[in-house]
């Protein structure tokens, strides 16, 4: 169909000179915002509905435009179709592309769609929709990684390992307890993402370029159609706000920090020095030089890629800092870091569940490490506390006993009662059973502690909380 009524640009009326060709190419965002096609089409359909209600479009025109928008969606759903958008010769951005494609289908009627709207509110809307969808996907992916951790924790049963403070062996803990620590982090990450999704769920459409639409549009129509809870309350804010992009990137950065801590621990635990974990060959690589090597490339890459998440959050924060209200072209630069966050998260989180399931713990090594090096010293001091000794004094007495045991070359359980009594008259026959591995674990009988029963309870609770996450993801996707 003809597009004779349409100028090549969306804004060329007041211009007499052409753009510098190099500048023109350089400022185009279609090369990356082609990804927003589904969001742009959905928002355009919603705007068409509002225009029908405002009698700017007839019902028939509205229906014609909406079905043309659907046909654009169908025509560009495949990879080849997407490439046609990305490589479009003249479209300045995704908004321009849709207008050109619409006019190509319905002629000058297509030009009516831009009535009462501005690209400033469109990009604000599209990006919100994109972030909302990716938050929902990320929460779902987090639930599946958390589930893999819970499965490993449940398979680990009563297997033990040392916990560390200052990277020195501290106290024995259940392997399940250690795994569940990561589940806690992921649940907080999901909570942060969920909060961001609730906050962003307002519709900018109807905000116009900055001051509000110049038609009296019923903003509830578009908001409802797009699954937003309400229209945004202030047009200046709505067109200049990218808090949702920043929050998404910052929540992703925090999640990334957690991923990097996990990756670091797995990398360490897979060394010969620790020997706690056997890496699955399917997730490891060899060395072209050293035939014996099995390298933990996956965890190393995770650790490295997290840099992109921190970088994206910093980029968006830097873009927004000191930016005057309302729309400024700088805001176009917030898109690529958002895409980078979405892609980086998707890649990492799609691998983490299966990688986690494939981890093989060397229980013998972990258990041996948990039972050597006086990791029951706290439990021993607690034994004395139960005999009425103040903790400070108990600490001192056990410290002396440890020193003696080191010199004798035994663990605390290897000291005779007579030897122990040289450090205090409170030591009795019941000392040995109080410092066994089981007793050392079970004396941490508090909510959140590593006592076996507490960990069993925590495991069940974690499963329930993860199941609730999936519900949240559905809600966030709205
Ligand atoms: N491509 C632009 C962006 O991403 C769309 C908004 C353009 N608005 C304008 N006033 N030039 O920010």
Short mmCIF file of N, CA, C and O and ligand atoms in Angstrom, two decimals, residues 29 32-33 92-95 118-120 123 242 327-329 331-333 335, ligand 1:
data_model
loop_
_atom_site.label_atom_id
_atom_site.label_comp_id
_atom_site.label_asym_id
_atom_site.label_seq_id
_atom_site.Cartn_x
_atom_site.Cartn_y
_atom_site.Cartn_z
N UNK A 29 18.46 3.72 17.21
CA UNK A 29 18.40 2.69 18.26
C UNK A 29 17.79 1.39 17.73
O UNK A 29 17.75 0.40 18.45
N UNK A 32 19.32 -2.02 18.37
CA UNK A 32 19.13 -2.80 19.60
C UNK A 32 17.68 -2.83 20.06
O UNK A 32 17.22 -3.82 20.61
N UNK A 33 16.91 -1.74 19.79
CA UNK A 33 15.54 -1.78 20.35
C UNK A 33 14.57 -2.59 19.49
O UNK A 33 13.39 -2.71 19.83
N UNK A 92 14.27 4.67 12.41
CA UNK A 92 15.16 5.27 13.41
C UNK A 92 15.15 4.42 14.68
O UNK A 92 16.19 4.17 15.29
N UNK A 93 13.96 3.99 15.05
CA UNK A 93 13.84 3.16 16.25
C UNK A 93 12.63 2.25 16.09
O UNK A 93 11.97 2.25 15.04
N UNK A 94 12.33 1.49 17.12
CA UNK A 94 11.27 0.49 17.00
C UNK A 94 9.90 1.15 16.80
O UNK A 94 9.03 0.62 16.10
N UNK A 95 9.74 2.36 17.34
CA UNK A 95 8.46 3.06 17.19
C UNK A 95 8.27 3.47 15.72
O UNK A 95 7.19 3.35 15.16
N UNK A 118 3.38 10.04 22.28
CA UNK A 118 4.75 10.45 21.99
C UNK A 118 5.66 9.26 22.18
O UNK A 118 5.36 8.36 22.97
N UNK A 119 6.76 9.26 21.46
CA UNK A 119 7.71 8.16 21.65
C UNK A 119 8.26 8.14 23.08
O UNK A 119 8.72 7.12 23.54
N UNK A 120 8.21 9.31 23.72
CA UNK A 120 8.75 9.36 25.09
C UNK A 120 7.97 8.45 26.03
O UNK A 120 8.54 7.79 26.89
N UNK A 123 8.50 4.51 24.73
CA UNK A 123 9.68 3.76 25.16
C UNK A 123 9.60 3.47 26.66
O UNK A 123 10.00 2.39 27.12
N UNK A 242 13.40 5.97 34.89
CA UNK A 242 13.96 4.66 34.55
C UNK A 242 14.36 3.93 35.84
O UNK A 242 15.20 3.05 35.83
N UNK A 327 12.18 13.81 29.46
CA UNK A 327 12.90 12.95 28.53
C UNK A 327 14.16 13.63 28.02
O UNK A 327 14.15 14.79 27.64
N UNK A 328 15.24 12.90 28.01
CA UNK A 328 16.49 13.30 27.36
C UNK A 328 16.97 12.10 26.57
O UNK A 328 16.75 10.96 26.99
N UNK A 329 17.64 12.36 25.48
CA UNK A 329 18.04 11.25 24.62
C UNK A 329 19.00 10.30 25.34
O UNK A 329 19.15 9.13 24.95
N UNK A 331 18.47 8.78 27.75
CA UNK A 331 17.68 7.65 28.24
C UNK A 331 17.70 6.47 27.27
O UNK A 331 17.49 5.33 27.66
N UNK A 332 17.95 6.79 25.99
CA UNK A 332 18.03 5.70 25.01
C UNK A 332 19.15 4.72 25.41
O UNK A 332 19.08 3.55 25.10
N UNK A 333 20.15 5.26 26.08
CA UNK A 333 21.29 4.44 26.48
C UNK A 333 20.98 3.50 27.65
O UNK A 333 21.82 2.72 28.07
N UNK A 335 18.69 1.31 27.50
CA UNK A 335 18.13 0.05 26.97
C UNK A 335 19.14 -1.08 26.93
O UNK A 335 18.85 -2.20 27.38
N1 LIG B 1 14.51 5.69 20.64
C1 LIG B 1 14.15 6.60 21.67
C2 LIG B 1 14.62 6.08 23.04
O1 LIG B 1 14.91 4.96 23.15
C3 LIG B 1 12.66 6.77 21.72
C4 LIG B 1 12.22 8.06 22.27
C5 LIG B 1 12.60 9.19 21.35
N2 LIG B 1 12.07 10.44 21.81
C6 LIG B 1 12.50 11.59 21.34
N3 LIG B 1 11.98 12.65 21.86
N4 LIG B 1 13.48 11.66 20.47
O2 LIG B 1 14.75 6.79 23.97
#
